[in-house]
Coordinates of C-alpha atoms in Angstrom, one line a residue:
Chain A
M1 CA 143.0 222.2 108.5
I2 CA 143.2 225.3 110.6
R3 CA 146.1 227.8 110.6
V4 CA 147.1 228.5 114.2
K5 CA 150.0 230.9 113.7
R6 CA 151.7 232.7 110.9
H7 CA 155.1 234.5 110.8
A8 CA 156.7 236.3 107.8
S9 CA 160.1 234.7 107.1
F10 CA 162.7 235.3 104.4
G11 CA 160.0 236.8 102.1
G12 CA 157.6 233.9 102.6
W13 CA 155.6 232.5 105.5
V14 CA 156.1 230.1 108.4
D15 CA 152.6 228.7 109.2
Y16 CA 151.5 226.3 111.9
Y17 CA 148.5 224.2 111.3
K18 CA 146.3 221.7 113.2
H19 CA 143.8 219.2 111.8
A20 CA 141.8 216.1 112.7
S21 CA 143.7 213.1 111.4
R22 CA 141.9 210.0 110.2
A23 CA 145.1 208.0 110.4
T24 CA 145.7 208.6 114.1
G25 CA 142.2 209.5 115.3
T26 CA 143.7 212.5 117.1
E27 CA 144.4 216.1 116.3
M28 CA 147.7 216.4 114.5
K29 CA 150.0 219.5 114.1
F30 CA 152.5 220.5 111.5
S31 CA 154.4 223.5 110.3
V32 CA 154.8 224.7 106.7
Y33 CA 157.3 227.1 105.2
L34 CA 156.0 228.8 102.0
P35 CA 158.8 230.4 100.1
P36 CA 158.2 233.7 98.2
Q37 CA 158.0 231.7 94.9
A38 CA 154.9 229.8 96.2
A39 CA 152.8 233.0 96.1
K40 CA 152.9 232.8 92.3
E41 CA 153.1 229.1 91.4
R42 CA 153.1 225.6 92.7
R43 CA 156.4 224.5 94.1
P44 CA 158.1 221.2 95.1
V45 CA 157.8 220.1 98.7
V46 CA 160.2 218.5 101.1
Y47 CA 159.0 216.8 104.3
F48 CA 161.2 217.0 107.4
L49 CA 160.7 214.3 110.0
S50 CA 162.0 215.1 113.4
G51 CA 163.6 213.1 116.2
L52 CA 162.6 211.8 119.6
T53 CA 160.8 214.3 121.9
C54 CA 160.4 216.8 119.1
T55 CA 157.2 218.5 117.9
E56 CA 156.6 220.4 114.7
E57 CA 158.4 223.3 116.2
N58 CA 162.0 222.2 116.8
F59 CA 163.1 222.1 113.2
T60 CA 161.0 225.1 112.4
V61 CA 162.7 227.4 114.9
K62 CA 166.2 225.9 115.2
S63 CA 167.4 224.8 111.8
G64 CA 167.4 227.9 109.7
V65 CA 165.7 226.0 106.9
Q66 CA 163.7 229.0 105.7
A67 CA 166.8 230.8 104.3
H68 CA 167.7 227.7 102.2
A69 CA 164.1 227.0 101.1
A70 CA 163.6 230.6 100.1
K71 CA 166.7 230.4 98.0
H72 CA 165.5 227.4 96.0
G73 CA 161.8 227.9 96.2
L74 CA 161.0 224.8 98.1
I75 CA 158.0 224.3 100.4
I76 CA 159.0 222.6 103.7
V77 CA 156.6 220.6 105.9
A78 CA 157.5 219.5 109.4
P79 CA 154.9 217.2 111.1
D80 CA 154.8 216.4 114.8
T81 CA 156.5 213.1 115.7
S82 CA 153.5 211.2 117.1
P83 CA 149.8 211.5 118.0
R84 CA 149.3 213.4 121.3
G85 CA 146.5 213.0 123.8
A86 CA 145.4 209.7 122.4
G87 CA 144.4 208.7 126.0
I88 CA 146.6 205.6 126.0
E89 CA 147.9 204.6 129.5
G90 CA 151.6 205.2 129.7
E91 CA 151.6 207.4 126.5
T92 CA 153.8 210.0 128.1
A93 CA 155.8 207.8 130.5
S94 CA 158.9 207.4 128.3
W95 CA 160.7 210.0 126.2
D96 CA 161.7 207.3 123.7
F97 CA 158.3 205.5 123.3
G98 CA 154.8 206.8 122.9
A99 CA 154.1 210.5 122.6
G100 CA 157.0 212.2 120.8
A101 CA 158.3 208.9 119.6
G102 CA 156.0 207.5 116.9
F103 CA 159.0 206.1 115.0
Y104 CA 157.1 206.5 111.7
V105 CA 155.6 203.1 111.8
D106 CA 152.0 201.8 111.7
A107 CA 151.5 200.1 115.1
T108 CA 149.9 196.7 115.0
V109 CA 150.0 195.9 118.7
E110 CA 147.3 197.2 121.2
P111 CA 146.9 199.7 122.8
W112 CA 149.0 201.6 120.2
A113 CA 147.5 200.2 117.0
K114 CA 144.4 202.4 117.1
H115 CA 146.3 205.7 117.1
Y116 CA 150.0 205.3 116.3
K117 CA 149.8 205.1 112.5
M118 CA 152.6 207.5 111.8
F119 CA 153.7 205.7 108.6
S120 CA 150.3 206.2 107.0
Y121 CA 150.0 209.7 108.4
V122 CA 153.2 211.1 107.1
S123 CA 153.4 209.2 103.8
E124 CA 149.7 209.2 102.8
E125 CA 147.2 211.4 104.8
L126 CA 149.4 214.4 105.3
P127 CA 150.7 214.6 101.7
A128 CA 147.2 214.3 100.4
L129 CA 146.0 217.1 102.7
I130 CA 149.0 219.3 101.7
A131 CA 148.4 218.6 98.0
A132 CA 144.7 219.6 98.4
E133 CA 145.3 222.8 100.5
L134 CA 148.7 224.2 99.7
P135 CA 150.4 225.3 96.4
V136 CA 152.7 222.2 96.2
R137 CA 153.7 220.2 93.2
A138 CA 152.5 216.8 94.4
D139 CA 154.6 215.1 91.7
R140 CA 157.8 216.7 93.2
Q141 CA 158.2 215.5 96.8
G142 CA 161.3 214.9 98.9
V143 CA 161.9 213.7 102.4
M144 CA 164.6 214.3 105.0
G145 CA 164.8 213.9 108.7
H146 CA 167.0 213.7 111.9
S147 CA 167.7 210.8 114.2
M148 CA 164.4 208.9 114.6
G149 CA 163.2 211.1 111.7
G150 CA 166.2 210.3 109.7
H151 CA 165.2 206.6 110.0
G152 CA 161.7 207.7 108.9
A153 CA 163.0 209.6 105.9
L154 CA 165.2 206.6 104.8
V155 CA 162.3 204.2 105.2
L156 CA 159.8 206.4 103.3
G157 CA 162.4 207.0 100.6
L158 CA 163.2 203.3 100.2
R159 CA 159.6 202.1 100.3
K160 CA 158.0 204.8 98.2
P161 CA 160.6 205.9 95.7
E162 CA 157.9 206.9 93.2
Q163 CA 156.6 209.3 95.7
Y164 CA 159.8 210.7 97.1
L165 CA 162.2 211.8 94.4
S166 CA 164.9 212.8 96.9
V167 CA 166.0 211.5 100.3
S168 CA 168.5 212.6 102.9
A169 CA 169.1 212.3 106.6
F170 CA 171.0 213.7 109.5
S171 CA 172.3 211.2 112.1
P172 CA 169.6 208.7 111.3
I173 CA 168.9 205.5 113.3
C174 CA 170.2 203.4 110.4
A175 CA 169.3 199.9 111.7
P176 CA 166.5 200.2 114.2
S177 CA 166.1 196.4 114.5
R178 CA 169.6 196.4 116.0
C179 CA 169.7 199.2 118.6
P180 CA 168.0 199.9 121.9
W181 CA 165.8 202.7 120.8
G182 CA 164.5 200.8 117.7
E183 CA 164.1 197.5 119.5
K184 CA 162.0 199.1 122.3
A185 CA 159.9 200.9 119.7
F186 CA 159.4 198.0 117.3
N187 CA 158.6 195.6 120.2
G188 CA 156.1 198.0 121.5
Y189 CA 154.4 199.0 118.3
L190 CA 154.9 195.9 116.2
G191 CA 155.4 193.0 118.6
P192 CA 158.3 190.6 119.0
D193 CA 158.2 189.0 115.5
R194 CA 161.3 190.5 113.9
E195 CA 160.0 189.7 110.4
A196 CA 157.5 192.5 110.8
W197 CA 160.3 194.9 111.7
R198 CA 162.0 194.6 108.3
Q199 CA 159.7 196.9 106.5
Y200 CA 160.7 199.7 108.8
D201 CA 164.5 199.1 108.8
A202 CA 166.4 201.0 106.2
T203 CA 169.4 198.6 106.4
E204 CA 167.0 195.7 105.5
L205 CA 165.1 197.7 102.9
V206 CA 168.1 198.6 100.9
A207 CA 168.4 195.0 99.6
T208 CA 165.0 195.2 97.8
A209 CA 164.6 198.9 96.8
R210 CA 162.8 199.1 93.5
I211 CA 164.4 202.3 92.5
R212 CA 167.9 203.1 93.7
R213 CA 167.6 206.8 94.6
P214 CA 170.9 208.1 96.1
L215 CA 170.9 208.5 99.9
L216 CA 172.6 211.5 101.4
I217 CA 173.5 211.2 105.1
D218 CA 175.5 213.5 107.3
Q219 CA 176.7 212.1 110.6
G220 CA 178.6 213.9 113.4
A221 CA 181.7 212.0 114.5
A222 CA 181.2 213.3 118.1
D223 CA 177.6 212.3 118.2
E224 CA 176.9 210.7 121.6
F225 CA 174.5 208.2 120.1
L226 CA 176.7 207.1 117.1
E227 CA 177.9 203.8 118.4
S228 CA 175.0 202.8 120.5
Q229 CA 172.0 203.8 118.5
L230 CA 172.7 205.1 115.0
K231 CA 175.2 202.6 113.4
P232 CA 175.6 204.0 109.9
Q233 CA 178.2 201.4 109.2
L234 CA 175.5 198.8 109.0
L235 CA 173.6 200.8 106.4
A236 CA 176.8 201.5 104.5
A237 CA 177.6 197.8 104.3
A238 CA 174.1 197.0 103.1
C239 CA 174.3 199.7 100.4
T240 CA 177.7 198.3 99.3
K241 CA 176.2 194.8 99.1
A242 CA 173.1 196.0 97.2
D243 CA 175.0 198.5 95.1
H244 CA 172.7 201.2 96.4
P245 CA 174.2 204.8 96.0
L246 CA 175.0 206.3 99.4
E247 CA 176.9 209.4 100.3
L248 CA 177.7 209.1 104.0
R249 CA 179.6 212.1 105.3
Q250 CA 181.4 211.9 108.7
R251 CA 181.7 215.4 110.2
E252 CA 184.5 215.7 112.7
G253 CA 183.6 217.4 116.1
Y254 CA 179.9 217.6 115.4
D255 CA 177.3 216.2 117.9
H256 CA 173.6 215.2 117.6
S257 CA 172.2 218.7 118.0
Y258 CA 170.4 221.2 115.8
F259 CA 173.7 223.1 115.6
F260 CA 174.9 220.2 113.6
I261 CA 171.8 220.1 111.4
A262 CA 172.0 223.9 110.8
S263 CA 175.6 223.6 109.8
F264 CA 175.0 221.3 106.9
L265 CA 171.3 221.9 106.1
G266 CA 172.1 224.1 103.2
E267 CA 173.8 221.2 101.4
H268 CA 170.9 218.9 102.1
V269 CA 168.4 221.4 100.7
E270 CA 170.6 221.8 97.6
H271 CA 170.5 218.0 97.3
H272 CA 166.7 218.0 97.3
A273 CA 166.6 221.1 95.0
R274 CA 168.7 219.4 92.4
A275 CA 166.3 216.4 92.2
L276 CA 163.1 218.3 92.6
L277 CA 163.8 221.2 90.3
A278 CA 165.4 219.1 87.6
Chain B
M1 CA 184.3 231.4 133.9
I2 CA 183.3 227.8 133.4
R3 CA 182.3 226.3 130.0
V4 CA 179.0 224.4 130.6
K5 CA 178.3 223.1 127.1
R6 CA 180.0 223.2 123.7
H7 CA 178.6 222.4 120.2
A8 CA 180.4 222.4 116.8
S9 CA 178.7 224.8 114.5
F10 CA 179.6 226.1 111.0
G11 CA 183.2 225.1 111.4
G12 CA 183.4 226.9 114.8
W13 CA 182.0 226.4 118.3
V14 CA 178.9 227.5 120.2
D15 CA 179.9 227.6 123.8
Y16 CA 177.8 228.3 126.9
Y17 CA 179.5 229.8 130.0
K18 CA 178.7 230.7 133.5
H19 CA 180.6 232.8 136.0
A20 CA 180.3 234.7 139.3
S21 CA 179.6 238.3 138.5
R22 CA 180.9 241.2 140.6
A23 CA 178.4 243.6 139.1
T24 CA 175.3 241.6 139.9
G25 CA 176.5 239.6 142.8
T26 CA 175.0 236.5 141.2
E27 CA 176.0 233.8 138.8
M28 CA 175.6 235.0 135.2
K29 CA 175.4 233.0 132.0
F30 CA 176.2 233.8 128.4
S31 CA 176.8 232.1 125.1
V32 CA 179.7 232.6 122.7
Y33 CA 180.0 231.8 119.0
L34 CA 183.7 231.3 118.0
P35 CA 184.0 231.3 114.2
P36 CA 186.6 229.1 112.5
Q37 CA 188.9 232.1 112.0
A38 CA 189.1 232.5 115.8
A39 CA 191.2 229.3 116.1
K40 CA 194.0 231.1 114.4
E41 CA 193.8 234.8 115.4
R42 CA 191.9 237.3 117.5
R43 CA 188.7 238.4 115.9
P44 CA 186.2 241.3 116.4
V45 CA 183.3 240.7 118.7
V46 CA 179.6 241.6 118.5
Y47 CA 177.4 241.6 121.6
F48 CA 173.8 240.6 121.1
L49 CA 171.4 241.8 123.8
S50 CA 168.1 239.9 123.9
G51 CA 164.6 240.9 124.7
L52 CA 162.1 240.4 127.6
T53 CA 161.9 236.9 129.0
C54 CA 164.9 235.7 127.0
T55 CA 168.0 233.9 128.3
E56 CA 171.4 233.5 126.6
E57 CA 169.8 230.7 124.7
N58 CA 167.1 232.2 122.5
F59 CA 169.3 234.1 120.1
T60 CA 171.8 231.3 120.1
V61 CA 169.4 228.6 119.0
K62 CA 166.8 230.6 116.9
S63 CA 168.6 233.3 115.0
G64 CA 170.9 231.4 112.7
V65 CA 173.7 233.9 113.6
Q66 CA 176.4 231.3 113.4
A67 CA 176.3 231.0 109.5
H68 CA 176.8 234.8 109.2
A69 CA 179.4 235.1 111.9
A70 CA 181.4 232.2 110.3
K71 CA 181.3 234.0 107.0
H72 CA 182.8 237.2 108.4
G73 CA 184.9 235.8 111.2
L74 CA 183.1 237.6 114.0
I75 CA 182.8 236.3 117.5
I76 CA 179.2 236.7 118.9
V77 CA 178.5 237.0 122.6
A78 CA 174.9 236.7 123.9
P79 CA 174.4 237.4 127.6
D80 CA 171.4 236.6 129.8
T81 CA 168.9 239.4 130.2
S82 CA 169.1 239.8 134.0
P83 CA 170.5 238.4 137.2
R84 CA 168.7 235.2 138.2
G85 CA 168.1 233.9 141.7
A86 CA 169.1 237.1 143.4
G87 CA 166.6 236.3 146.1
I88 CA 164.6 239.5 145.8
E89 CA 160.9 239.2 146.6
G90 CA 158.8 239.4 143.5
E91 CA 161.8 238.9 141.2
T92 CA 160.0 236.4 139.1
A93 CA 156.4 237.8 139.5
S94 CA 156.3 239.8 136.3
W95 CA 157.5 238.8 132.8
D96 CA 158.4 242.4 132.0
F97 CA 160.2 243.4 135.2
G98 CA 162.8 241.6 137.4
A99 CA 164.2 238.3 136.2
G100 CA 164.4 238.2 132.4
A101 CA 163.8 241.9 132.2
G102 CA 166.9 243.7 133.4
F103 CA 166.5 246.5 130.8
Y104 CA 170.3 247.0 130.7
V105 CA 170.2 249.7 133.4
D106 CA 172.1 250.0 136.7
A107 CA 169.3 250.0 139.2
T108 CA 169.5 252.7 141.9
V109 CA 166.3 251.8 143.9
E110 CA 166.1 249.0 146.5
P111 CA 165.6 246.1 146.5
W112 CA 167.0 246.0 142.9
A113 CA 170.0 248.2 143.3
K114 CA 172.2 245.6 144.9
H115 CA 171.9 243.1 142.0
Y116 CA 170.3 244.6 138.9
K117 CA 173.4 246.3 137.5
M118 CA 173.0 245.1 133.9
F119 CA 174.5 248.3 132.3
S120 CA 177.8 247.8 134.1
Y121 CA 177.6 244.1 133.6
V122 CA 177.1 244.1 129.8
S123 CA 179.3 247.1 129.0
E124 CA 182.1 246.7 131.5
E125 CA 182.4 243.5 133.4
L126 CA 181.5 241.1 130.6
P127 CA 183.7 242.7 127.9
A128 CA 186.6 242.7 130.3
L129 CA 186.1 239.0 131.1
I130 CA 185.7 238.2 127.4
A131 CA 188.9 240.1 126.5
A132 CA 190.8 238.3 129.2
E133 CA 189.6 234.8 128.3
L134 CA 188.7 234.6 124.6
P135 CA 190.5 235.4 121.4
V136 CA 188.6 238.7 120.8
R137 CA 190.0 242.0 119.5
A138 CA 188.9 244.2 122.4
D139 CA 189.5 247.3 120.2
R140 CA 186.9 246.0 117.7
Q141 CA 183.5 245.6 119.4
G142 CA 180.0 246.1 118.1
V143 CA 176.6 245.8 119.8
M144 CA 173.2 244.7 118.6
G145 CA 169.9 243.6 120.2
H146 CA 166.2 242.9 119.9
S147 CA 163.3 244.7 121.5
M148 CA 164.4 245.4 125.2
G149 CA 167.9 244.4 123.9
G150 CA 167.6 246.7 120.9
H151 CA 167.1 249.5 123.5
G152 CA 170.1 248.2 125.3
A153 CA 172.2 248.2 122.1
L154 CA 171.2 251.7 121.1
V155 CA 172.0 253.0 124.7
L156 CA 175.4 251.3 124.8
G157 CA 176.2 252.5 121.3
L158 CA 175.2 256.1 122.0
R159 CA 176.9 256.3 125.5
K160 CA 180.1 254.4 124.7
P161 CA 180.9 255.2 121.0
E162 CA 184.6 254.7 121.6
Q163 CA 183.9 251.1 122.8
Y164 CA 181.3 250.1 120.3
L165 CA 182.3 250.8 116.7
S166 CA 179.0 249.5 115.3
V167 CA 175.4 249.5 116.5
S168 CA 172.2 247.9 115.2
A169 CA 168.9 246.9 116.5
F170 CA 165.8 244.8 115.6
S171 CA 162.5 246.3 116.8
P172 CA 164.0 248.2 119.6
I173 CA 162.2 250.0 122.4
C174 CA 163.2 253.4 121.0
A175 CA 161.9 255.7 123.7
P176 CA 161.5 253.7 126.9
S177 CA 160.6 256.8 129.0
R178 CA 157.4 257.0 126.9
C179 CA 156.0 253.5 126.7
P180 CA 154.5 251.1 129.3
W181 CA 157.3 248.6 129.4
G182 CA 160.0 251.3 129.8
E183 CA 158.0 253.3 132.3
K184 CA 157.4 250.3 134.5
A185 CA 161.1 249.3 134.4
F186 CA 162.5 252.7 134.9
N187 CA 160.2 253.5 137.8
G188 CA 161.1 250.2 139.4
Y189 CA 164.8 250.3 138.8
L190 CA 165.5 254.1 138.8
G191 CA 162.7 255.6 140.7
P192 CA 160.2 258.3 139.6
D193 CA 162.7 261.1 138.8
R194 CA 162.5 261.2 135.0
E195 CA 165.8 263.1 134.8
A196 CA 167.5 259.9 135.8
W197 CA 165.8 258.0 133.0
R198 CA 167.4 260.1 130.2
Q199 CA 170.8 258.3 130.3
Y200 CA 168.9 255.1 129.4
D201 CA 166.7 256.4 126.6
A202 CA 168.1 256.4 123.1
T203 CA 165.7 259.1 121.9
E204 CA 167.1 261.4 124.6
L205 CA 170.7 260.4 124.1
V206 CA 170.8 261.1 120.4
A207 CA 170.9 264.8 121.1
T208 CA 174.2 264.6 123.0
A209 CA 176.0 261.7 121.3
R210 CA 179.8 262.5 121.2
I211 CA 180.4 260.4 118.1
R212 CA 177.7 260.1 115.5
R213 CA 177.9 256.4 114.6
P214 CA 175.3 255.3 112.1
L215 CA 172.4 253.4 113.7
L216 CA 170.9 250.5 111.7
I217 CA 167.4 249.5 112.7
D218 CA 165.0 246.9 111.2
Q219 CA 161.4 247.1 112.3
G220 CA 158.5 244.8 111.3
A221 CA 155.5 246.7 110.1
A222 CA 153.2 243.9 111.5
D223 CA 154.9 244.0 114.9
E224 CA 152.2 243.7 117.6
F225 CA 154.2 246.1 119.8
L226 CA 155.1 248.7 117.3
E227 CA 152.6 251.4 118.2
S228 CA 152.3 250.7 122.0
Q229 CA 155.9 250.0 123.0
L230 CA 158.5 250.5 120.3
K231 CA 157.8 253.9 118.7
P232 CA 160.7 254.2 116.2
Q233 CA 159.2 257.4 114.9
L234 CA 160.3 259.2 118.1
L235 CA 163.9 258.1 117.6
A236 CA 163.7 259.0 113.9
A237 CA 162.5 262.5 114.8
A238 CA 165.3 262.9 117.3
C239 CA 167.9 261.7 114.8
T240 CA 166.6 264.2 112.2
K241 CA 166.8 267.0 114.7
A242 CA 170.3 266.1 115.9
D243 CA 171.5 265.2 112.4
H244 CA 172.4 261.7 113.7
P245 CA 172.7 259.1 110.9
L246 CA 169.9 256.5 111.1
E247 CA 168.8 253.8 108.6
L248 CA 165.4 252.7 109.7
R249 CA 163.9 250.0 107.6
Q250 CA 160.2 249.1 107.8
R251 CA 159.6 245.5 106.8
E252 CA 156.1 244.8 105.5
G253 CA 154.4 241.8 107.0
Y254 CA 157.0 241.0 109.6
D255 CA 156.2 240.6 113.3
H256 CA 158.3 240.7 116.6
S257 CA 159.5 237.1 116.4
Y258 CA 162.9 235.5 115.8
F259 CA 161.6 234.6 112.3
F260 CA 161.9 238.4 111.6
I261 CA 165.4 238.6 113.2
A262 CA 166.6 235.6 111.2
S263 CA 165.3 237.1 108.0
F264 CA 167.4 240.2 108.2
L265 CA 170.3 239.2 110.5
G266 CA 172.6 238.6 107.6
E267 CA 172.4 242.3 106.7
H268 CA 173.0 243.3 110.3
V269 CA 176.1 241.1 110.6
E270 CA 177.3 242.6 107.4
H271 CA 176.8 246.1 108.8
H272 CA 178.9 245.2 111.8
A273 CA 181.5 243.4 109.7
R274 CA 182.0 246.5 107.5
A275 CA 182.8 248.6 110.6
L276 CA 184.8 246.1 112.6
L277 CA 186.9 244.6 109.8
A278 CA 187.6 248.0 108.1

C-alpha cells in the first residue's frame, strides 16, 4: 500500500492510501486516522463505511471524527464505496449502482462479479492489510457506517460478530430487500433470486445472529429517505422478535447529511470505545 | 436575503443564504450557524473569512465549528470569498486573483472597482444585513479567518477595533505587500502605488492601531506556504515594535489544510467566547 497524502490532525495523522486489491482486481483507496496514542502502541480500529456516491474522503473531511478518535485513542479506517475504473460498461451511468455504490456485497452476476467484491474487500482483504501494515489491535475491531454504509456496517456486524466487537450506524438502509435502492442493487449484483439477498439484509440476519451484539442506530426524523429507503421500523420489529438488543434513536429535525452525522458521532465513537477498550 | 438550504446541526441550524449585494452589485452567498441558544435570545456573532478558492461552504462543512459554537452559544457567519459572475473578463482565469480571491479589499482599479468591494461587503453591508435579519448581538462581533481570510480578519480587526471585539487567524497572509499572492492581488485591485496597500496590510496597520486588541494566530510549522507567502515573523516583529499583544503559536507538523484548522478551532472559538461573552 502506498501513502498518497498525509495531514497532521488532533495530535495524530490523517493518511490517504491506495493499493492493488486482490478482491476487486482494481486499485482501491482508503483513509486512516492514526490518533496520537498509536505512535506508542497498537490501538483498536473502527471501520467507517460510507454511503452512495461517497469516496474515502467524505467522512474524513466532513465528520469531525478525528477529535473523537484522538480522545479515545481509536484508529479509524474509511474505505472507498466501490471499485473504480473496473472498465465495466455502464459502471458510472447511475449514482445508485456501480461506481460509488458497491453496497458491500460480493456480486455474483456478470459483468459485476469479477470486480464488485466489496463484502470480501471490506471485511477480509482490507482488515488483513491494515493489520499487517498499521499499529492496530486486530482483535479489537468495530464497524460503523452511514446510509448504504450503515447497511454495510449492520451486515458485517451481524455476520461476523467475532470480528466486529461493536456496531453502529447512522440512517442505515435497514431492509435493502424491501426498498428501491436495495432492490436495484441486489438485482444487479446478486440476480433476481431473493433467497441470495438474505445474507446482505440486516433485517433478515437479525433472526439468526450467532452473538447478539447491541446495535446502536441514529436516525434523523427529517431524513428525506426515511420512509422510502431506510425503514428502521422493519429492523426494529425484527430485533424485537429475535430479542436482539437495539438502541434506535430518532433525532427530531435532522436530515440525511454529514451535519447529522457530525452532531452525534461523538456518541457513536464512545459506543465503540466502550466495547473496544473494555 | 433568501434561505437556500437548512440542516439541523448540534442542536442548532446550518443555514445557507443568498442576497443581492449593493457593495458588489452581484448576488452574494454566505452560511450561518445558529446555535441552540439563538432560539431564545440574541447571541454574539463571529465572522469567518475563508482563503483562496473557497466559497461559503468550505469552512461550514470541513471545520467542525458547529460543535464549538453550540458549546459557547456563538453565531458563526461564513461569507463567500469574492463576487461571482460579475462578468469581468478574466474573472475566473486565475485561482489566486478574481473570483474566489477577493482579498477583502475595496478595489479601486478597473475593471475590478465596480464589483470587487469585499472590504465594504464583509465589514459593513453583511454585518448590517445580519443584524437586521438574524438574532445576533450587533455590539458583540468577532472576526477570524484562514490564509487570505486570516489576512482579512487581521485587517478588519486592526482597522475596526470598535466593531470587532475579538480577532484570530489561522495561517494568515501576514504581510501581503511583501509576498507574491498579496502583491499580485494589490497590484490588480489597488494599482501599483504601494501607499494605497498599507491600509490592507496587517503588518503595516499594527503600528497605528487605535485599540490594541490581542491577536491570536495559529500557524502550522509544516505549512507549504509559510516561508513564501505567510511570513508571520514580519507581523511578530511589527507587534513587538508597536507593543501590540500577539499570541503566535507554531504547531509542529501541521500544514495549511482544514485538518489543521479543525485541530485548533476549539481554542480559537474559546478565545472569541471569552471576549464576546465577557
